[in-house]
PDB file of C-alpha atoms in Angstrom:
ATOM      1  CA  GLY A   5     -24.996  92.580   8.672  1.00 78.00           C
ATOM      2  CA  GLU A   6     -22.619  93.370  11.543  1.00 84.00           C
ATOM      3  CA  ASN A   7     -18.421  92.989  10.547  1.00 91.00           C
ATOM      4  CA  VAL A   8     -15.729  93.520  13.611  1.00 96.00           C
ATOM      5  CA  GLU A   9     -12.269  94.007  12.949  1.00 97.00           C
ATOM      6  CA  GLN A  10      -9.663  93.630  15.384  1.00 98.00           C
ATOM      7  CA  HIS A  11      -5.571  94.503  15.390  1.00 98.00           C
ATOM      8  CA  PRO A  12      -3.430  93.497  16.150  1.00 98.00           C
ATOM      9  CA  SER A  13      -3.271  89.809  15.215  1.00 97.00           C
ATOM     10  CA  THR A  14      -0.188  88.942  16.874  1.00 98.00           C
ATOM     11  CA  LEU A  15       0.692  90.819  20.077  1.00 98.00           C
ATOM     12  CA  SER A  16       4.269  90.172  22.581  1.00 98.00           C
ATOM     13  CA  VAL A  17       4.611  91.649  25.771  1.00 98.00           C
ATOM     14  CA  GLN A  18       7.343  91.329  28.596  1.00 98.00           C
ATOM     15  CA  GLU A  19       5.501  89.883  31.506  1.00 98.00           C
ATOM     16  CA  GLY A  20       4.667  92.909  34.101  1.00 98.00           C
ATOM     17  CA  ASP A  21       3.841  95.384  30.613  1.00 98.00           C
ATOM     18  CA  SER A  22       0.199  96.186  29.546  1.00 98.00           C
ATOM     19  CA  ALA A  23      -1.158  94.599  26.642  1.00 98.00           C
ATOM     20  CA  VAL A  24      -3.975  97.051  24.679  1.00 98.00           C
ATOM     21  CA  ILE A  25      -5.645  95.176  21.858  1.00 98.00           C
ATOM     22  CA  LYS A  26      -8.782  97.411  19.477  1.00 98.00           C
ATOM     23  CA  CYS A  27     -11.952  96.809  18.130  1.00 98.00           C
ATOM     24  CA  THR A  28     -14.048  98.360  15.573  1.00 97.00           C
ATOM     25  CA  TYR A  29     -17.244  97.587  14.806  1.00 96.00           C
ATOM     26  CA  SER A  30     -19.447  98.269  12.391  1.00 93.00           C
ATOM     27  CA  ASP A  31     -23.488  98.294  12.926  1.00 89.00           C
ATOM     28  CA  SER A  32     -24.363 101.077  15.249  1.00 86.00           C
ATOM     29  CA  ALA A  33     -27.332  99.562  16.240  1.00 84.00           C
ATOM     30  CA  SER A  34     -24.891  97.272  18.067  1.00 89.00           C
ATOM     31  CA  ASN A  35     -25.349  97.705  22.177  1.00 89.00           C
ATOM     32  CA  TYR A  36     -23.421  94.477  23.420  1.00 92.00           C
ATOM     33  CA  PHE A  37     -19.498  93.985  23.410  1.00 95.00           C
ATOM     34  CA  PRO A  38     -17.996  90.888  24.788  1.00 96.00           C
ATOM     35  CA  TRP A  39     -14.614  90.026  25.246  1.00 98.00           C
ATOM     36  CA  TYR A  40     -13.361  86.473  25.251  1.00 97.00           C
ATOM     37  CA  LYS A  41     -10.203  84.484  26.006  1.00 98.00           C
ATOM     38  CA  GLN A  42      -9.430  81.270  24.475  1.00 97.00           C
ATOM     39  CA  GLU A  43      -6.077  79.002  25.509  1.00 95.00           C
ATOM     40  CA  LEU A  44      -5.136  76.341  23.438  1.00 92.00           C
ATOM     41  CA  GLY A  45      -7.156  73.565  22.734  1.00 88.00           C
ATOM     42  CA  LYS A  46     -10.020  74.947  25.032  1.00 92.00           C
ATOM     43  CA  ARG A  47     -13.607  76.891  24.762  1.00 95.00           C
ATOM     44  CA  PRO A  48     -14.059  80.749  24.350  1.00 96.00           C
ATOM     45  CA  GLN A  49     -14.540  81.960  28.195  1.00 95.00           C
ATOM     46  CA  LEU A  50     -16.269  85.932  28.598  1.00 95.00           C
ATOM     47  CA  ILE A  51     -13.435  87.625  30.539  1.00 97.00           C
ATOM     48  CA  ILE A  52     -14.965  91.131  30.289  1.00 97.00           C
ATOM     49  CA  ASP A  53     -17.817  92.849  28.460  1.00 95.00           C
ATOM     50  CA  ILE A  54     -19.911  96.203  27.906  1.00 94.00           C
ATOM     51  CA  ARG A  55     -23.299  96.991  26.901  1.00 90.00           C
ATOM     52  CA  SER A  56     -23.333 100.359  25.139  1.00 85.00           C
ATOM     53  CA  ASN A  57     -24.976 102.683  27.854  1.00 84.00           C
ATOM     54  CA  VAL A  58     -21.536 102.318  29.642  1.00 85.00           C
ATOM     55  CA  GLY A  59     -17.655 103.697  28.728  1.00 91.00           C
ATOM     56  CA  GLU A  60     -15.444 102.281  30.433  1.00 95.00           C
ATOM     57  CA  LYS A  61     -15.285  98.998  32.359  1.00 95.00           C
ATOM     58  CA  LYS A  62     -12.657  97.797  35.014  1.00 97.00           C
ATOM     59  CA  ASP A  63     -12.173  94.062  36.525  1.00 95.00           C
ATOM     60  CA  GLN A  64      -9.358  94.111  38.195  1.00 96.00           C
ATOM     61  CA  ARG A  65      -6.177  94.009  35.991  1.00 97.00           C
ATOM     62  CA  ILE A  66      -8.902  93.926  33.210  1.00 98.00           C
ATOM     63  CA  ALA A  67     -10.308  97.085  31.549  1.00 98.00           C
ATOM     64  CA  VAL A  68     -12.286  97.695  28.350  1.00 98.00           C
ATOM     65  CA  THR A  69     -13.090 101.160  26.781  1.00 97.00           C
ATOM     66  CA  LEU A  70     -16.359 102.131  24.220  1.00 96.00           C
ATOM     67  CA  ASN A  71     -16.168 104.714  22.136  1.00 95.00           C
ATOM     68  CA  LYS A  72     -20.075 104.340  20.424  1.00 92.00           C
ATOM     69  CA  THR A  73     -19.585 108.187  18.166  1.00 93.00           C
ATOM     70  CA  ALA A  74     -16.253 106.366  16.688  1.00 94.00           C
ATOM     71  CA  LYS A  75     -17.590 103.028  16.905  1.00 95.00           C
ATOM     72  CA  HIS A  76     -14.444 101.055  18.374  1.00 95.00           C
ATOM     73  CA  PHE A  77     -13.965  99.348  21.893  1.00 97.00           C
ATOM     74  CA  SER A  78     -10.383  98.293  23.388  1.00 98.00           C
ATOM     75  CA  LEU A  79      -9.090  95.672  25.718  1.00 98.00           C
ATOM     76  CA  HIS A  80      -6.536  96.486  28.405  1.00 98.00           C
ATOM     77  CA  ILE A  81      -4.982  94.344  30.517  1.00 98.00           C
ATOM     78  CA  THR A  82      -2.038  95.470  32.826  1.00 98.00           C
ATOM     79  CA  GLU A  83       0.782  93.881  34.814  1.00 98.00           C
ATOM     80  CA  THR A  84       0.430  90.975  32.264  1.00 98.00           C
ATOM     81  CA  GLN A  85       1.359  87.355  33.828  1.00 97.00           C
ATOM     82  CA  PRO A  86       2.228  84.102  31.805  1.00 96.00           C
ATOM     83  CA  GLU A  87      -1.539  83.025  32.330  1.00 96.00           C
ATOM     84  CA  ASP A  88      -2.540  86.124  30.382  1.00 98.00           C
ATOM     85  CA  SER A  89      -1.483  84.488  26.576  1.00 97.00           C
ATOM     86  CA  ALA A  90      -4.202  82.812  24.856  1.00 98.00           C
ATOM     87  CA  VAL A  91      -5.808  83.817  21.885  1.00 98.00           C
ATOM     88  CA  TYR A  92      -8.433  86.878  22.709  1.00 98.00           C
ATOM     89  CA  PHE A  93     -11.279  87.513  20.199  1.00 98.00           C
ATOM     90  CA  CYS A  94     -13.587  90.983  20.744  1.00 98.00           C
ATOM     91  CA  ALA A  95     -16.843  90.645  19.754  1.00 96.00           C
ATOM     92  CA  ALA A  96     -20.477  92.958  18.942  1.00 94.00           C
ATOM     93  CA  GLN A  97     -24.085  91.573  19.321  1.00 89.00           C
ATOM     94  CA  GLU A  98     -26.104  92.429  16.651  1.00 76.00           C
ATOM     95  CA  SER A  99     -28.818  94.643  18.133  1.00 65.00           C
ATOM     96  CA  SER A 100     -32.380  92.289  15.404  1.00 63.00           C
ATOM     97  CA  ALA A 101     -31.013  89.293  16.509  1.00 66.00           C
ATOM     98  CA  SER A 102     -29.344  87.194  19.220  1.00 73.00           C
ATOM     99  CA  LYS A 103     -26.452  86.583  17.619  1.00 81.00           C
ATOM    100  CA  ILE A 104     -22.575  87.541  18.716  1.00 88.00           C
ATOM    101  CA  ILE A 105     -20.523  88.508  15.677  1.00 91.00           C
ATOM    102  CA  PHE A 106     -16.428  88.334  16.511  1.00 95.00           C
ATOM    103  CA  GLY A 107     -13.267  89.640  15.649  1.00 97.00           C
ATOM    104  CA  SER A 108     -10.953  87.772  13.870  1.00 97.00           C
ATOM    105  CA  GLY A 109      -8.333  87.328  16.988  1.00 98.00           C
ATOM    106  CA  THR A 110      -5.134  88.701  18.734  1.00 98.00           C
ATOM    107  CA  ARG A 111      -2.729  86.128  19.944  1.00 98.00           C
ATOM    108  CA  LEU A 112      -0.986  87.158  23.241  1.00 98.00           C
ATOM    109  CA  SER A 113       2.166  86.002  24.061  1.00 98.00           C
ATOM    110  CA  ILE A 114       3.760  86.941  27.349  1.00 97.00           C
ATOM    111  CA  ARG A 115       7.479  87.148  27.250  1.00 95.00           C
ATOM    112  CA  PRO A 116       9.164  85.822  30.807  1.00 91.00           C
TER     113      PRO A 116
ATOM    114  CA  ASP B  88     -24.412  74.425  36.705  1.00 63.00           C
ATOM    115  CA  THR B  89     -22.741  76.807  34.439  1.00 69.00           C
ATOM    116  CA  GLU B  90     -21.928  73.905  31.976  1.00 91.00           C
ATOM    117  CA  VAL B  91     -22.596  73.836  28.284  1.00 96.00           C
ATOM    118  CA  THR B  92     -21.656  70.146  27.836  1.00 97.00           C
ATOM    119  CA  GLN B  93     -20.697  68.363  24.226  1.00 98.00           C
ATOM    120  CA  THR B  94     -20.397  65.088  23.091  1.00 97.00           C
ATOM    121  CA  PRO B  95     -18.321  63.492  21.818  1.00 97.00           C
ATOM    122  CA  LYS B  96     -15.117  65.434  22.638  1.00 97.00           C
ATOM    123  CA  HIS B  97     -13.567  64.262  19.402  1.00 97.00           C
ATOM    124  CA  LEU B  98     -15.226  62.210  15.837  1.00 97.00           C
ATOM    125  CA  VAL B  99     -13.778  61.062  12.795  1.00 97.00           C
ATOM    126  CA  MET B 100     -15.701  60.569  10.223  1.00 95.00           C
ATOM    127  CA  GLY B 101     -15.925  59.079   6.550  1.00 94.00           C
ATOM    128  CA  MET B 102     -17.900  61.604   3.469  1.00 93.00           C
ATOM    129  CA  THR B 103     -20.798  58.700   3.568  1.00 92.00           C
ATOM    130  CA  ASN B 104     -20.620  58.188   7.399  1.00 92.00           C
ATOM    131  CA  LYS B 105     -24.235  60.002   9.315  1.00 96.00           C
ATOM    132  CA  LYS B 106     -23.036  61.324  12.245  1.00 97.00           C
ATOM    133  CA  SER B 107     -25.003  63.613  15.195  1.00 98.00           C
ATOM    134  CA  LEU B 108     -23.345  65.408  17.804  1.00 98.00           C
ATOM    135  CA  LYS B 109     -25.046  66.805  21.122  1.00 98.00           C
ATOM    136  CA  CYS B 110     -24.829  69.524  22.682  1.00 98.00           C
ATOM    137  CA  GLU B 111     -26.502  69.926  26.487  1.00 98.00           C
ATOM    138  CA  GLN B 112     -27.548  72.872  28.976  1.00 96.00           C
ATOM    139  CA  HIS B 113     -29.198  73.279  32.453  1.00 93.00           C
ATOM    140  CA  MET B 114     -29.340  77.328  33.303  1.00 93.00           C
ATOM    141  CA  GLY B 115     -32.319  77.566  31.836  1.00 92.00           C
ATOM    142  CA  HIS B 116     -30.872  79.795  28.441  1.00 92.00           C
ATOM    143  CA  ARG B 117     -33.574  79.705  26.195  1.00 90.00           C
ATOM    144  CA  ALA B 118     -30.934  80.888  23.281  1.00 91.00           C
ATOM    145  CA  MET B 119     -29.115  78.350  22.056  1.00 94.00           C
ATOM    146  CA  TYR B 120     -26.210  78.533  19.390  1.00 95.00           C
ATOM    147  CA  TRP B 121     -24.227  76.517  16.739  1.00 97.00           C
ATOM    148  CA  TYR B 122     -20.327  77.958  15.712  1.00 97.00           C
ATOM    149  CA  LYS B 123     -17.370  76.256  13.677  1.00 98.00           C
ATOM    150  CA  GLN B 124     -14.186  77.173  14.255  1.00 97.00           C
ATOM    151  CA  LYS B 125     -11.321  76.334  11.848  1.00 96.00           C
ATOM    152  CA  ALA B 126      -7.795  76.469  13.376  1.00 94.00           C
ATOM    153  CA  LYS B 127      -6.516  80.336  13.777  1.00 91.00           C
ATOM    154  CA  LYS B 128      -9.990  81.537  13.110  1.00 95.00           C
ATOM    155  CA  PRO B 129     -12.478  83.022  15.239  1.00 96.00           C
ATOM    156  CA  PRO B 130     -15.781  81.589  15.969  1.00 96.00           C
ATOM    157  CA  GLU B 131     -17.897  81.499  13.177  1.00 95.00           C
ATOM    158  CA  LEU B 132     -22.196  81.738  13.776  1.00 93.00           C
ATOM    159  CA  MET B 133     -23.525  78.179  11.891  1.00 97.00           C
ATOM    160  CA  PHE B 134     -27.485  78.588  13.406  1.00 96.00           C
ATOM    161  CA  VAL B 135     -29.269  80.242  16.399  1.00 93.00           C
ATOM    162  CA  TYR B 136     -32.519  78.615  18.293  1.00 94.00           C
ATOM    163  CA  SER B 137     -34.108  80.483  20.603  1.00 91.00           C
ATOM    164  CA  TYR B 138     -37.225  79.336  22.086  1.00 92.00           C
ATOM    165  CA  GLU B 139     -36.677  76.225  20.377  1.00 94.00           C
ATOM    166  CA  LYS B 140     -37.233  76.993  16.783  1.00 94.00           C
ATOM    167  CA  LEU B 141     -34.328  77.685  14.418  1.00 95.00           C
ATOM    168  CA  SER B 142     -34.383  81.543  14.138  1.00 91.00           C
ATOM    169  CA  ILE B 143     -31.193  82.026  12.267  1.00 91.00           C
ATOM    170  CA  ASN B 144     -29.368  80.125   9.585  1.00 94.00           C
ATOM    171  CA  GLU B 145     -26.079  81.585   8.798  1.00 92.00           C
ATOM    172  CA  SER B 146     -26.658  80.058   4.711  1.00 93.00           C
ATOM    173  CA  VAL B 147     -25.129  76.693   5.867  1.00 97.00           C
ATOM    174  CA  PRO B 148     -25.018  73.737   3.653  1.00 97.00           C
ATOM    175  CA  SER B 149     -27.842  71.006   3.411  1.00 96.00           C
ATOM    176  CA  ARG B 150     -25.257  68.319   4.707  1.00 97.00           C
ATOM    177  CA  PHE B 151     -26.056  70.269   8.000  1.00 98.00           C
ATOM    178  CA  SER B 152     -28.782  69.880  10.248  1.00 98.00           C
ATOM    179  CA  PRO B 153     -29.755  71.300  13.009  1.00 98.00           C
ATOM    180  CA  GLU B 154     -32.791  70.417  15.938  1.00 98.00           C
ATOM    181  CA  CYS B 155     -33.697  71.232  19.303  1.00 97.00           C
ATOM    182  CA  PRO B 156     -35.445  68.660  20.901  1.00 95.00           C
ATOM    183  CA  ASN B 157     -36.235  70.370  23.669  1.00 94.00           C
ATOM    184  CA  SER B 158     -35.254  73.946  26.276  1.00 90.00           C
ATOM    185  CA  SER B 159     -32.000  71.800  26.847  1.00 95.00           C
ATOM    186  CA  LEU B 160     -30.522  69.854  24.310  1.00 97.00           C
ATOM    187  CA  LEU B 161     -29.298  70.822  20.726  1.00 98.00           C
ATOM    188  CA  ASN B 162     -27.996  68.918  17.799  1.00 98.00           C
ATOM    189  CA  LEU B 163     -25.980  68.760  14.883  1.00 98.00           C
ATOM    190  CA  HIS B 164     -26.892  65.803  12.026  1.00 98.00           C
ATOM    191  CA  LEU B 165     -24.108  65.370   9.789  1.00 97.00           C
ATOM    192  CA  HIS B 166     -24.086  63.725   6.555  1.00 96.00           C
ATOM    193  CA  ALA B 167     -21.989  64.213   3.590  1.00 95.00           C
ATOM    194  CA  LEU B 168     -19.081  66.144   4.699  1.00 96.00           C
ATOM    195  CA  GLN B 169     -16.821  67.039   3.143  1.00 96.00           C
ATOM    196  CA  PRO B 170     -13.447  67.023   3.966  1.00 96.00           C
ATOM    197  CA  GLU B 171     -13.100  71.002   4.646  1.00 96.00           C
ATOM    198  CA  ASP B 172     -15.919  70.344   6.863  1.00 97.00           C
ATOM    199  CA  SER B 173     -13.114  68.920   9.387  1.00 97.00           C
ATOM    200  CA  ALA B 174     -12.611  71.609  12.567  1.00 97.00           C
ATOM    201  CA  LEU B 175     -13.529  72.693  16.036  1.00 97.00           C
ATOM    202  CA  TYR B 176     -17.905  72.648  15.968  1.00 98.00           C
ATOM    203  CA  LEU B 177     -18.696  74.685  18.990  1.00 98.00           C
ATOM    204  CA  CYS B 178     -22.346  74.609  21.183  1.00 97.00           C
ATOM    205  CA  ALA B 179     -23.115  77.719  22.947  1.00 95.00           C
ATOM    206  CA  SER B 180     -26.570  78.984  25.022  1.00 94.00           C
ATOM    207  CA  SER B 181     -27.532  82.376  26.524  1.00 91.00           C
ATOM    208  CA  GLN B 182     -30.071  83.942  28.423  1.00 87.00           C
ATOM    209  CA  GLN B 183     -32.664  84.743  25.799  1.00 72.00           C
ATOM    210  CA  GLY B 184     -32.245  88.537  24.704  1.00 64.00           C
ATOM    211  CA  TRP B 185     -29.798  91.009  23.936  1.00 65.00           C
ATOM    212  CA  GLU B 186     -26.711  92.209  26.265  1.00 73.00           C
ATOM    213  CA  THR B 187     -26.273  88.310  27.326  1.00 81.00           C
ATOM    214  CA  GLU B 188     -23.188  86.617  28.156  1.00 86.00           C
ATOM    215  CA  ALA B 189     -22.812  83.407  25.743  1.00 90.00           C
ATOM    216  CA  PHE B 190     -21.838  80.238  27.147  1.00 93.00           C
ATOM    217  CA  PHE B 191     -19.905  78.172  24.980  1.00 96.00           C
ATOM    218  CA  GLY B 192     -19.444  73.945  25.435  1.00 97.00           C
ATOM    219  CA  GLN B 193     -15.734  72.913  24.951  1.00 96.00           C
ATOM    220  CA  GLY B 194     -16.274  71.424  21.406  1.00 97.00           C
ATOM    221  CA  THR B 195     -15.912  68.652  19.596  1.00 98.00           C
ATOM    222  CA  ARG B 196     -13.191  68.227  17.116  1.00 97.00           C
ATOM    223  CA  LEU B 197     -14.263  66.471  14.257  1.00 97.00           C
ATOM    224  CA  THR B 198     -12.142  65.367  11.593  1.00 97.00           C
ATOM    225  CA  VAL B 199     -13.905  64.367   7.688  1.00 97.00           C
ATOM    226  CA  VAL B 200     -11.695  61.660   5.679  1.00 95.00           C
TER     227      VAL B 200
END
């Protein structure tokens, strides 16, 4: 089955700086890669996703890149703000089923 | 309506109790999921329902029993749980098929005493 690894587990950046979170996946047939943000005590919410036929996708301050050959994908947040502080999960969807497998999470803290 | 609604928000139960968690969505999604999330851990898949049929059971102990009465509702029946089953239980739904966003409910925080 699919296995998703995520790094780093914690990340602290100065407000205004950029943050990068990296993930690798094991199943080369996986074709959908969502990123979820989970604030303390709240539900995971999708912030951006990318499909296997696309190498990069951007939405305002957030961008995701996908390298299918290397089986890794990354989340980039630019001009970070205090409200970006949360736990971020990458995920991959197995091609053979509807299940989404999550990475271990990155706790992002934005220093004022 | 892009909401997945879970009840109750909090539940405390004894190891001999029977209780049920409920999940409801009205987005017309045909895939529904139960996830378990322990503190500081990612959501861990338990069950997947596709068109009201159980399609995936991730080797979950039988003390957890899912049920999908119709396309909008998903239940998780709990019986004889252990303290280590205490966690946040998240329901999610998505359109059937691949490459679709999963919408999560706010979860039920379960404590087994």
